[in-house]
């Protein structure tokens, strides 16, 4: 099964917009794309889920191009408290059965 | 309940002992998952329960690991004859069917000494 691919780490500064892209070339027609956030010593927390185009909630936006082979999580105006690991999950790439992967470690600096 | 509850939050056990980890999912969530996470690593799938269907045990690393879910609600993960490599955080999640939108508990940190 193809994996989802994300950058291992990203650095940003407070107040900036952060975009994290995940590639999922083998996404199936019925698959949703889900993103999670994990702080140290806590379980992952659901952030956002989408199927196509754009989804926005109070925390983030999710952009999905027409071919759905990738998705971009956008965090507006990050703060120090957004420092965490971010995972994208697509069921057809193994979904819950696979290791989530290392995710993307976002470090927000003052 | 309001969230997924796991107990104990921390467990230190001696090598060779058996341990039981408990997960109380969100009421009404039919799907329940167990994962484990070693320090600095991603989440590793262990087992999945969906309603009254037979569980998917394909992620259990050895026959020392087992899990059950009683009455479609509370689940217990049992590790027999614990080994040091079993040391990890064990996370439980639940969801409404297979939506991909899981709610995780805070985990049980297991340390085998």
Coordinates of N, CA and C in Angstrom, one line a residue:
Chain A
X1 N 0.8 -1.2 0.0 CA 0.0 0.0 0.0 C 0.9 1.2 0.0
X2 N 0.5 2.2 -0.8 CA 1.3 3.4 -0.8 C 1.0 4.2 0.5
X3 N 2.1 4.9 1.0 CA 1.9 5.6 2.2 C 1.5 7.0 1.9
X4 N 1.1 7.7 2.9 CA 0.9 9.1 2.8 C 2.3 9.7 3.1
X5 N 2.6 10.8 2.4 CA 4.0 11.4 2.5 C 3.8 12.8 3.0
X6 N 4.5 13.2 4.1 CA 4.5 14.5 4.6 C 5.9 14.9 4.9
X7 N 6.2 16.3 5.0 CA 7.5 16.7 5.4 C 7.7 16.2 6.9
X8 N 8.9 15.9 7.2 CA 9.2 15.5 8.5 C 9.1 16.6 9.6
X9 N 9.5 17.8 9.2 CA 9.4 18.9 10.1 C 9.3 20.2 9.4
X10 N 8.8 21.2 10.1 CA 8.7 22.6 9.6 C 8.9 23.5 10.8
X11 N 9.5 24.6 10.5 CA 9.6 25.7 11.5 C 8.8 26.9 11.0
X12 N 8.2 27.7 11.9 CA 7.5 28.9 11.6 C 7.7 29.9 12.7
X13 N 7.1 31.1 12.5 CA 7.1 32.1 13.6 C 5.7 32.4 13.9
X14 N 5.5 32.9 15.1 CA 4.2 33.3 15.6 C 3.6 34.3 14.6
X15 N 2.3 34.1 14.3 CA 1.6 35.0 13.4 C 1.6 34.7 12.0
X16 N 2.5 33.7 11.6 CA 2.5 33.3 10.2 C 1.5 32.3 9.9
X17 N 1.2 32.2 8.6 CA 0.4 31.1 8.1 C 1.3 29.9 7.8
X18 N 0.8 28.7 8.2 CA 1.6 27.5 7.9 C 0.8 26.6 7.0
X19 N 1.4 26.1 6.0 CA 0.8 25.1 5.1 C 1.6 23.8 5.1
X20 N 0.9 22.7 5.5 CA 1.5 21.4 5.5 C 0.8 20.5 4.4
X21 N 1.6 20.0 3.5 CA 1.1 19.2 2.4 C 1.3 17.8 2.6
X22 N 0.3 17.0 2.3 CA 0.4 15.5 2.4 C 0.1 14.9 1.0
X23 N 0.9 14.0 0.5 CA 0.6 13.3 -0.7 C 0.0 12.0 -0.5
X24 N -1.0 11.6 -1.2 CA -1.7 10.3 -1.0 C -2.2 9.9 -2.4
X25 N -1.2 9.4 -3.2 CA -1.4 9.1 -4.6 C -2.5 8.0 -4.8
X26 N -2.6 7.1 -3.9 CA -3.6 6.0 -4.1 C -4.9 6.2 -3.4
X27 N -5.3 7.4 -3.2 CA -6.6 7.6 -2.6 C -7.7 7.0 -3.4
X28 N -8.7 6.4 -2.7 CA -9.8 5.8 -3.4 C -11.0 6.8 -3.5
X29 N -11.9 6.4 -4.3 CA -13.0 7.3 -4.6 C -13.8 7.7 -3.4
X30 N -14.0 6.8 -2.5 CA -14.8 7.1 -1.3 C -14.1 7.6 -0.1
X31 N -12.8 7.7 -0.2 CA -11.9 8.1 0.9 C -12.1 9.6 1.3
X32 N -12.2 9.8 2.6 CA -12.0 11.2 3.1 C -10.6 11.3 3.6
X33 N -10.2 12.6 3.7 CA -8.8 12.9 4.2 C -9.0 13.6 5.5
X34 N -8.3 13.0 6.5 CA -8.4 13.5 7.9 C -7.1 13.9 8.4
X35 N -7.0 15.0 9.1 CA -5.8 15.5 9.8 C -6.0 15.5 11.3
X36 N -4.9 15.2 12.0 CA -4.8 15.2 13.4 C -3.7 16.0 13.9
X37 N -3.8 16.4 15.2 CA -2.7 17.2 15.9 C -2.4 16.4 17.1
X38 N -1.1 16.3 17.4 CA -0.8 15.6 18.7 C 0.3 16.4 19.4
X39 N 0.0 16.7 20.7 CA 0.9 17.3 21.6 C 1.6 16.2 22.4
X40 N 2.8 16.5 23.0 CA 3.5 15.5 23.8 C 2.6 15.0 24.9
X41 N 2.7 13.8 25.1 CA 2.0 13.1 26.3 C 0.5 13.2 26.1
X42 N 0.0 13.4 24.9 CA -1.5 13.3 24.7 C -1.8 12.5 23.5
X43 N -3.0 12.0 23.4 CA -3.5 11.3 22.2 C -3.7 12.3 21.1
X44 N -3.7 11.9 19.8 CA -4.0 12.8 18.7 C -5.4 13.4 18.8
X45 N -5.5 14.6 18.3 CA -6.8 15.3 18.3 C -7.2 15.6 16.9
X46 N -8.5 15.2 16.6 CA -9.0 15.5 15.2 C -9.0 17.0 15.0
X47 N -8.5 17.4 13.8 CA -8.5 18.8 13.4 C -9.6 19.0 12.4
X48 N -9.5 18.3 11.3 CA -10.4 18.6 10.1 C -10.4 17.4 9.2
X49 N -11.5 17.3 8.5 CA -11.7 16.3 7.5 C -12.4 16.8 6.2
X50 N -11.9 16.3 5.1 CA -12.5 16.8 3.9 C -12.5 15.8 2.8
X51 N -13.3 16.0 1.7 CA -13.4 15.1 0.6 C -12.8 15.8 -0.7
X52 N -13.2 17.0 -0.9 CA -12.7 17.7 -2.1 C -12.8 19.2 -1.9
X53 N -12.2 19.9 -2.7 CA -12.1 21.4 -2.7 C -11.6 22.0 -1.4
X54 N -12.4 22.7 -0.7 CA -11.9 23.4 0.5 C -12.9 23.2 1.7
X55 N -12.3 22.9 2.8 CA -13.1 22.8 4.1 C -12.5 23.8 5.1
X56 N -13.3 24.5 5.8 CA -12.7 25.4 6.8 C -13.5 25.2 8.1
X57 N -12.8 25.2 9.2 CA -13.4 25.3 10.5 C -12.7 26.3 11.4
X58 N -13.0 26.3 12.7 CA -12.4 27.4 13.5 C -11.0 27.2 13.8
X59 N -10.4 26.1 13.4 CA -9.0 25.8 13.7 C -8.1 25.9 12.5
X60 N -8.6 25.4 11.3 CA -7.8 25.2 10.2 C -8.6 25.2 8.9
X61 N -7.9 25.2 7.8 CA -8.5 25.0 6.5 C -7.9 23.8 5.8
X62 N -8.6 23.1 5.0 CA -8.0 22.0 4.3 C -8.3 22.2 2.8
X63 N -7.3 22.2 2.0 CA -7.4 22.4 0.6 C -7.1 21.1 -0.2
X64 N -8.0 20.7 -1.0 CA -7.9 19.4 -1.8 C -8.0 19.7 -3.2
X65 N -7.0 19.4 -4.1 CA -7.1 19.7 -5.5 C -8.1 18.7 -6.2
X66 N -8.4 18.9 -7.4 CA -9.4 18.1 -8.1 C -9.0 16.6 -8.2
X67 N -7.7 16.4 -8.4 CA -7.3 14.9 -8.5 C -7.2 14.2 -7.1
X68 N -7.3 15.0 -6.1 CA -7.3 14.5 -4.7 C -6.1 13.7 -4.3
X69 N -5.0 13.8 -5.0 CA -3.8 13.0 -4.7 C -2.9 13.7 -3.7
X70 N -3.3 14.9 -3.2 CA -2.6 15.6 -2.2 C -3.7 16.4 -1.4
X71 N -3.2 16.9 -0.3 CA -4.1 17.8 0.5 C -3.1 18.7 1.3
X72 N -3.6 19.9 1.6 CA -2.8 20.9 2.3 C -3.6 21.4 3.5
X73 N -3.0 21.2 4.7 CA -3.6 21.7 5.9 C -3.0 23.1 6.1
X74 N -3.9 24.1 6.3 CA -3.5 25.5 6.4 C -3.9 25.9 7.8
X75 N -2.8 26.4 8.6 CA -3.1 26.9 9.9 C -2.8 28.4 9.9
X76 N -3.9 29.2 10.1 CA -3.7 30.7 10.0 C -3.1 31.3 11.2
X77 N -2.1 32.2 11.1 CA -1.6 32.9 12.2 C -1.3 32.0 13.4
X78 N -0.3 31.2 13.2 CA 0.1 30.2 14.3 C 0.6 30.9 15.5
X79 N 0.4 30.2 16.6 CA 1.0 30.7 17.9 C 1.9 29.6 18.5
X80 N 2.6 29.9 19.5 CA 3.5 28.9 20.1 C 2.8 27.6 20.5
X81 N 1.5 27.8 20.9 CA 0.8 26.6 21.3 C 0.4 25.7 20.1
X82 N 0.7 26.1 18.9 CA 0.4 25.2 17.7 C 1.6 24.3 17.5
X83 N 2.7 24.4 18.3 CA 3.8 23.5 18.2 C 3.3 22.1 18.5
X84 N 3.4 21.2 17.5 CA 2.8 19.8 17.7 C 3.2 19.0 16.5
X85 N 2.8 17.7 16.5 CA 3.0 16.9 15.3 C 1.6 16.8 14.6
X86 N 1.7 16.9 13.3 CA 0.4 16.9 12.5 C 0.5 15.7 11.6
X87 N -0.6 14.9 11.6 CA -0.7 13.6 10.8 C -1.8 13.8 9.8
X88 N -1.6 13.3 8.6 CA -2.7 13.1 7.7 C -3.0 11.6 7.5
X89 N -4.3 11.3 7.4 CA -4.7 10.0 7.4 C -5.7 9.7 6.2
X90 N -5.4 8.7 5.4 CA -6.3 8.4 4.3 C -6.6 6.9 4.4
X91 N -7.8 6.4 4.6 CA -8.0 5.0 4.8 C -7.5 4.1 3.7
X92 N -7.5 4.4 2.5 CA -7.1 3.4 1.5 C -5.6 3.3 1.4
X93 N -4.8 4.1 2.1 CA -3.4 4.0 2.1 C -3.0 3.1 3.3
X94 N -4.0 2.5 3.9 CA -3.8 1.7 5.1 C -4.6 2.2 6.3
X95 N -4.9 3.5 6.2 CA -5.8 4.1 7.2 C -5.4 3.7 8.6
X96 N -6.4 3.3 9.4 CA -6.2 3.0 10.8 C -5.4 1.8 11.0
X97 N -5.2 1.0 9.9 CA -4.4 -0.2 10.1 C -2.9 0.0 10.1
X98 N -2.5 1.1 9.6 CA -1.1 1.4 9.4 C -0.6 2.3 10.5
X99 N 0.7 2.3 10.6 CA 1.3 3.3 11.4 C 0.9 4.6 10.9
X100 N 0.5 5.5 11.7 CA 0.2 6.9 11.2 C 1.3 7.5 10.5
X101 N 2.5 7.0 10.8 CA 3.7 7.7 10.2 C 4.2 8.7 11.2
X102 N 5.4 9.2 10.9 CA 6.0 10.1 11.8 C 5.3 11.5 11.8
X103 N 4.5 11.8 10.8 CA 3.8 13.0 10.8 C 4.7 14.2 10.5
X104 N 4.3 15.4 10.6 CA 5.1 16.6 10.5 C 5.2 17.3 11.8
X105 N 6.4 17.4 12.2 CA 6.7 18.2 13.5 C 6.8 19.7 13.2
X106 N 5.8 20.4 13.6 CA 5.8 21.8 13.5 C 6.3 22.5 14.7
X107 N 7.3 23.4 14.6 CA 7.9 24.1 15.7 C 7.6 25.6 15.4
X108 N 6.9 26.2 16.3 CA 6.6 27.6 16.1 C 7.5 28.4 17.1
X109 N 8.2 29.4 16.6 CA 9.1 30.2 17.4 C 8.5 31.6 17.6
X110 N 8.9 32.2 18.7 CA 8.5 33.5 19.1 C 9.1 34.5 18.2
Chain B
X1 N -19.8 8.9 27.8 CA -19.2 10.0 28.4 C -18.8 11.0 27.4
X2 N -18.2 12.1 27.9 CA -17.9 13.2 27.0 C -16.7 12.9 26.1
X3 N -15.8 12.0 26.6 CA -14.6 11.7 25.8 C -14.3 10.3 26.0
X4 N -13.2 9.9 25.4 CA -12.7 8.5 25.6 C -11.8 8.5 26.9
X5 N -12.1 7.5 27.7 CA -11.5 7.5 29.0 C -10.6 6.2 29.0
X6 N -9.3 6.4 29.5 CA -8.4 5.2 29.6 C -7.9 5.1 31.0
X7 N -7.7 3.9 31.4 CA -7.1 3.7 32.7 C -6.3 2.4 32.7
X8 N -5.2 2.4 33.6 CA -4.7 3.5 34.3 C -4.0 4.5 33.4
X9 N -3.6 5.7 33.8 CA -2.9 6.6 33.0 C -1.4 6.2 32.9
X10 N -1.0 5.6 34.0 CA 0.4 5.1 34.0 C 0.4 3.8 34.7
X11 N 1.3 2.9 34.1 CA 1.4 1.6 34.7 C 2.9 1.1 34.6
X12 N 3.5 0.8 35.8 CA 4.8 0.2 35.8 C 4.7 -1.2 36.2
X13 N 5.2 -2.1 35.5 CA 5.1 -3.5 35.8 C 6.5 -4.2 35.6
X14 N 6.6 -5.3 36.3 CA 7.8 -6.1 36.2 C 7.7 -7.0 35.0
X15 N 8.8 -7.2 34.3 CA 8.9 -8.1 33.2 C 8.3 -9.5 33.6
X16 N 7.5 -10.0 32.7 CA 6.9 -11.3 32.9 C 5.5 -11.3 33.5
X17 N 5.1 -10.1 34.1 CA 3.8 -9.9 34.6 C 2.7 -9.7 33.5
X18 N 1.5 -9.9 33.9 CA 0.4 -9.6 32.9 C -0.2 -8.2 33.3
X19 N -0.7 -7.5 32.3 CA -1.3 -6.2 32.6 C -2.6 -6.1 31.8
X20 N -3.5 -5.3 32.3 CA -4.8 -5.1 31.6 C -5.0 -3.6 31.5
X21 N -5.3 -3.1 30.3 CA -5.5 -1.7 30.1 C -7.0 -1.5 29.7
X22 N -7.6 -0.5 30.2 CA -9.0 -0.3 29.9 C -9.3 0.9 29.1
X23 N -10.3 0.8 28.2 CA -10.8 1.9 27.4 C -12.3 2.0 27.5
X24 N -12.8 3.2 27.8 CA -14.2 3.4 27.9 C -14.5 4.4 26.7
X25 N -15.1 4.0 25.6 CA -15.3 4.9 24.5 C -16.4 5.9 24.7
X26 N -16.6 6.7 23.7 CA -17.7 7.7 23.7 C -19.0 6.9 23.5
X27 N -20.0 7.2 24.3 CA -21.3 6.5 24.2 C -21.8 6.6 22.8
X28 N -22.2 5.5 22.2 CA -22.8 5.5 20.9 C -21.8 5.3 19.8
X29 N -20.5 5.4 20.1 CA -19.5 5.1 19.0 C -19.4 3.6 18.9
X30 N -19.6 3.2 17.6 CA -19.6 1.7 17.4 C -18.2 1.2 17.1
X31 N -17.3 2.0 16.6 CA -15.9 1.6 16.3 C -15.0 2.0 17.4
X32 N -14.1 1.0 17.7 CA -13.1 1.2 18.7 C -11.7 0.7 18.3
X33 N -10.7 1.4 18.5 CA -9.4 1.1 18.0 C -8.4 1.1 19.2
X34 N -7.4 0.3 19.1 CA -6.2 0.3 20.0 C -5.0 0.6 19.1
X35 N -4.1 1.5 19.6 CA -2.9 1.8 19.0 C -1.8 1.8 20.1
X36 N -0.6 1.7 19.7 CA 0.5 2.0 20.6 C 1.5 2.9 19.9
X37 N 2.2 3.7 20.8 CA 3.1 4.7 20.3 C 4.4 4.6 21.2
X38 N 5.4 4.3 20.5 CA 6.7 4.3 21.2 C 7.3 5.7 21.2
X39 N 8.2 6.0 22.1 CA 8.7 7.3 22.2 C 9.2 7.9 20.9
X40 N 8.7 9.0 20.5 CA 9.1 9.7 19.3 C 8.7 9.1 18.0
X41 N 7.8 8.1 18.1 CA 7.4 7.4 16.9 C 5.9 7.7 16.6
X42 N 5.5 7.2 15.4 CA 4.1 7.3 15.0 C 3.3 6.3 15.7
X43 N 2.0 6.3 15.4 CA 1.1 5.3 16.0 C 1.0 4.0 15.2
X44 N 1.0 2.9 16.0 CA 1.0 1.6 15.4 C -0.3 1.0 15.7
X45 N -1.1 0.6 14.7 CA -2.4 -0.1 14.8 C -2.2 -1.4 15.5
X46 N -3.1 -1.7 16.5 CA -3.1 -3.0 17.1 C -4.4 -3.8 16.8
X47 N -5.5 -3.2 17.1 CA -6.8 -4.0 16.9 C -7.9 -3.0 16.7
X48 N -9.0 -3.5 16.0 CA -10.1 -2.7 15.7 C -11.4 -3.5 15.9
X49 N -12.4 -2.9 16.6 CA -13.7 -3.5 16.9 C -14.7 -2.6 16.1
X50 N -15.7 -3.2 15.5 CA -16.7 -2.5 14.8 C -18.0 -3.2 15.1
X51 N -18.9 -2.6 16.0 CA -20.2 -3.2 16.3 C -20.0 -4.6 16.8
X52 N -20.8 -5.5 16.2 CA -20.8 -6.9 16.6 C -20.0 -7.8 15.7
X53 N -19.3 -7.1 14.8 CA -18.4 -7.9 13.9 C -17.2 -8.5 14.6
X54 N -16.6 -9.5 14.0 CA -15.4 -10.0 14.5 C -14.3 -8.9 14.5
X55 N -13.5 -8.8 15.5 CA -12.5 -7.8 15.5 C -11.4 -8.0 14.5
X56 N -10.8 -7.0 14.0 CA -9.6 -7.1 13.2 C -8.3 -7.1 14.1
X57 N -7.7 -8.2 14.2 CA -6.6 -8.4 15.1 C -5.3 -8.3 14.4
X58 N -5.3 -7.9 13.2 CA -4.1 -8.0 12.3 C -2.9 -7.2 12.8
X59 N -3.1 -6.3 13.7 CA -2.0 -5.5 14.1 C -1.3 -6.0 15.4
X60 N -1.9 -6.9 16.1 CA -1.4 -7.4 17.3 C 0.0 -8.0 17.1
X61 N 1.0 -7.6 17.8 CA 2.4 -8.0 17.5 C 2.7 -9.4 17.9
X62 N 2.0 -10.0 18.8 CA 2.3 -11.4 19.2 C 1.1 -12.0 19.9
X63 N 1.1 -13.3 20.2 CA 0.0 -13.9 20.9 C -0.1 -13.6 22.3
X64 N 0.9 -12.8 22.8 CA 0.8 -12.3 24.2 C -0.2 -11.2 24.3
X65 N -0.6 -10.6 23.2 CA -1.6 -9.5 23.2 C -3.0 -10.0 22.9
X66 N -3.9 -9.5 23.6 CA -5.3 -9.9 23.3 C -6.2 -8.7 23.7
X67 N -7.4 -8.6 23.1 CA -8.3 -7.6 23.5 C -9.7 -8.1 23.4
X68 N -10.6 -7.5 24.2 CA -12.0 -7.8 24.1 C -12.8 -6.6 24.3
X69 N -14.0 -6.6 23.8 CA -14.9 -5.5 23.9 C -16.2 -6.1 24.4
X70 N -16.7 -5.7 25.6 CA -17.9 -6.3 26.2 C -19.1 -5.4 25.9
X71 N -20.1 -6.0 25.4 CA -21.4 -5.3 25.2 C -21.3 -4.1 24.3
X72 N -20.3 -4.2 23.4 CA -20.1 -3.1 22.4 C -19.7 -1.8 23.0
X73 N -19.1 -1.8 24.2 CA -18.7 -0.6 24.9 C -17.3 -0.7 25.4
X74 N -17.1 -1.0 26.6 CA -15.8 -1.0 27.2 C -14.9 -2.0 26.6
X75 N -13.6 -1.7 26.4 CA -12.7 -2.6 25.9 C -11.5 -2.8 26.8
X76 N -10.9 -4.0 26.9 CA -9.7 -4.3 27.7 C -8.7 -4.9 26.8
X77 N -7.5 -4.3 26.9 CA -6.3 -4.8 26.2 C -5.5 -5.5 27.2
X78 N -5.2 -6.8 27.0 CA -4.4 -7.6 27.9 C -3.0 -7.9 27.3
X79 N -2.0 -7.7 28.0 CA -0.7 -8.1 27.6 C -0.1 -9.1 28.6
X80 N 0.1 -10.3 28.2 CA 0.6 -11.4 29.1 C 2.1 -11.4 29.0
X81 N 2.7 -11.8 30.1 CA 4.2 -12.0 30.2 C 4.9 -10.8 29.6
X82 N 4.7 -9.7 30.1 CA 5.2 -8.4 29.5 C 6.7 -8.5 29.3
X83 N 7.2 -7.8 28.3 CA 8.6 -7.7 27.9 C 8.9 -6.2 27.9
X84 N 10.2 -5.9 28.0 CA 10.6 -4.5 28.0 C 10.2 -3.8 26.7
X85 N 10.2 -4.5 25.6 CA 9.8 -3.9 24.3 C 8.4 -3.6 24.2
X86 N 7.6 -4.0 25.2 CA 6.2 -3.6 25.3 C 6.0 -2.2 25.9
X87 N 7.0 -1.7 26.4 CA 6.9 -0.3 27.0 C 6.6 0.7 25.9
X88 N 5.5 1.4 26.1 CA 5.0 2.4 25.1 C 3.8 3.0 25.7
X89 N 3.2 4.0 25.0 CA 1.9 4.5 25.3 C 0.9 3.8 24.5
X90 N -0.1 3.3 25.2 CA -1.2 2.6 24.5 C -2.4 3.5 24.4
X91 N -2.8 3.8 23.2 CA -3.9 4.7 22.9 C -5.2 4.0 22.4
X92 N -6.3 4.4 22.9 CA -7.6 3.9 22.4 C -8.3 5.1 21.7
X93 N -9.0 4.7 20.7 CA -9.8 5.7 20.0 C -11.2 5.1 19.7
X94 N -12.2 6.0 19.5 CA -13.5 5.5 19.1 C -14.0 6.4 18.0
X95 N -15.0 6.0 17.3 CA -15.6 6.8 16.2 C -16.9 6.2 15.9
X96 N -17.7 7.0 15.2 CA -19.0 6.6 14.6 C -18.7 5.9 13.3
X97 N -18.8 4.6 13.3 CA -18.4 3.8 12.2 C -17.0 4.1 11.7
X98 N -16.8 3.9 10.4 CA -15.4 4.1 9.9 C -15.3 5.5 9.1
X99 N -15.5 6.5 9.9 CA -15.5 7.8 9.3 C -14.1 8.4 9.2
X100 N -13.2 7.9 9.9 CA -11.8 8.5 10.0 C -11.7 9.6 11.0
X101 N -12.8 10.0 11.6 CA -12.8 11.0 12.6 C -12.8 10.4 13.9
X102 N -11.6 10.1 14.4 CA -11.5 9.4 15.7 C -11.3 10.3 16.8
X103 N -11.8 9.9 18.0 CA -11.6 10.6 19.2 C -10.7 9.7 20.1
X104 N -9.5 10.2 20.4 CA -8.5 9.5 21.2 C -8.6 9.8 22.7
X105 N -8.3 8.7 23.4 CA -8.1 9.0 24.9 C -6.7 9.5 25.1
X106 N -6.4 9.7 26.4 CA -5.1 10.3 26.7 C -4.0 9.2 26.8
X107 N -4.4 8.0 26.8 CA -3.4 6.9 26.7 C -3.0 6.3 28.1
X108 N -2.5 5.1 28.0 CA -1.9 4.5 29.2 C -0.4 4.4 28.9
X109 N 0.4 5.0 29.7 CA 1.9 4.8 29.6 C 2.3 3.6 30.3
X110 N 2.8 2.6 29.6 CA 3.2 1.3 30.2 C 4.7 1.3 30.2
X111 N 5.3 1.0 31.4 CA 6.7 0.8 31.5 C 7.0 -0.5 32.1
X112 N 7.7 -1.3 31.4 CA 8.1 -2.7 31.9 C 9.5 -2.6 32.3
X113 N 9.7 -3.0 33.6 CA 11.1 -2.9 34.2 C 11.6 -4.3 34.5

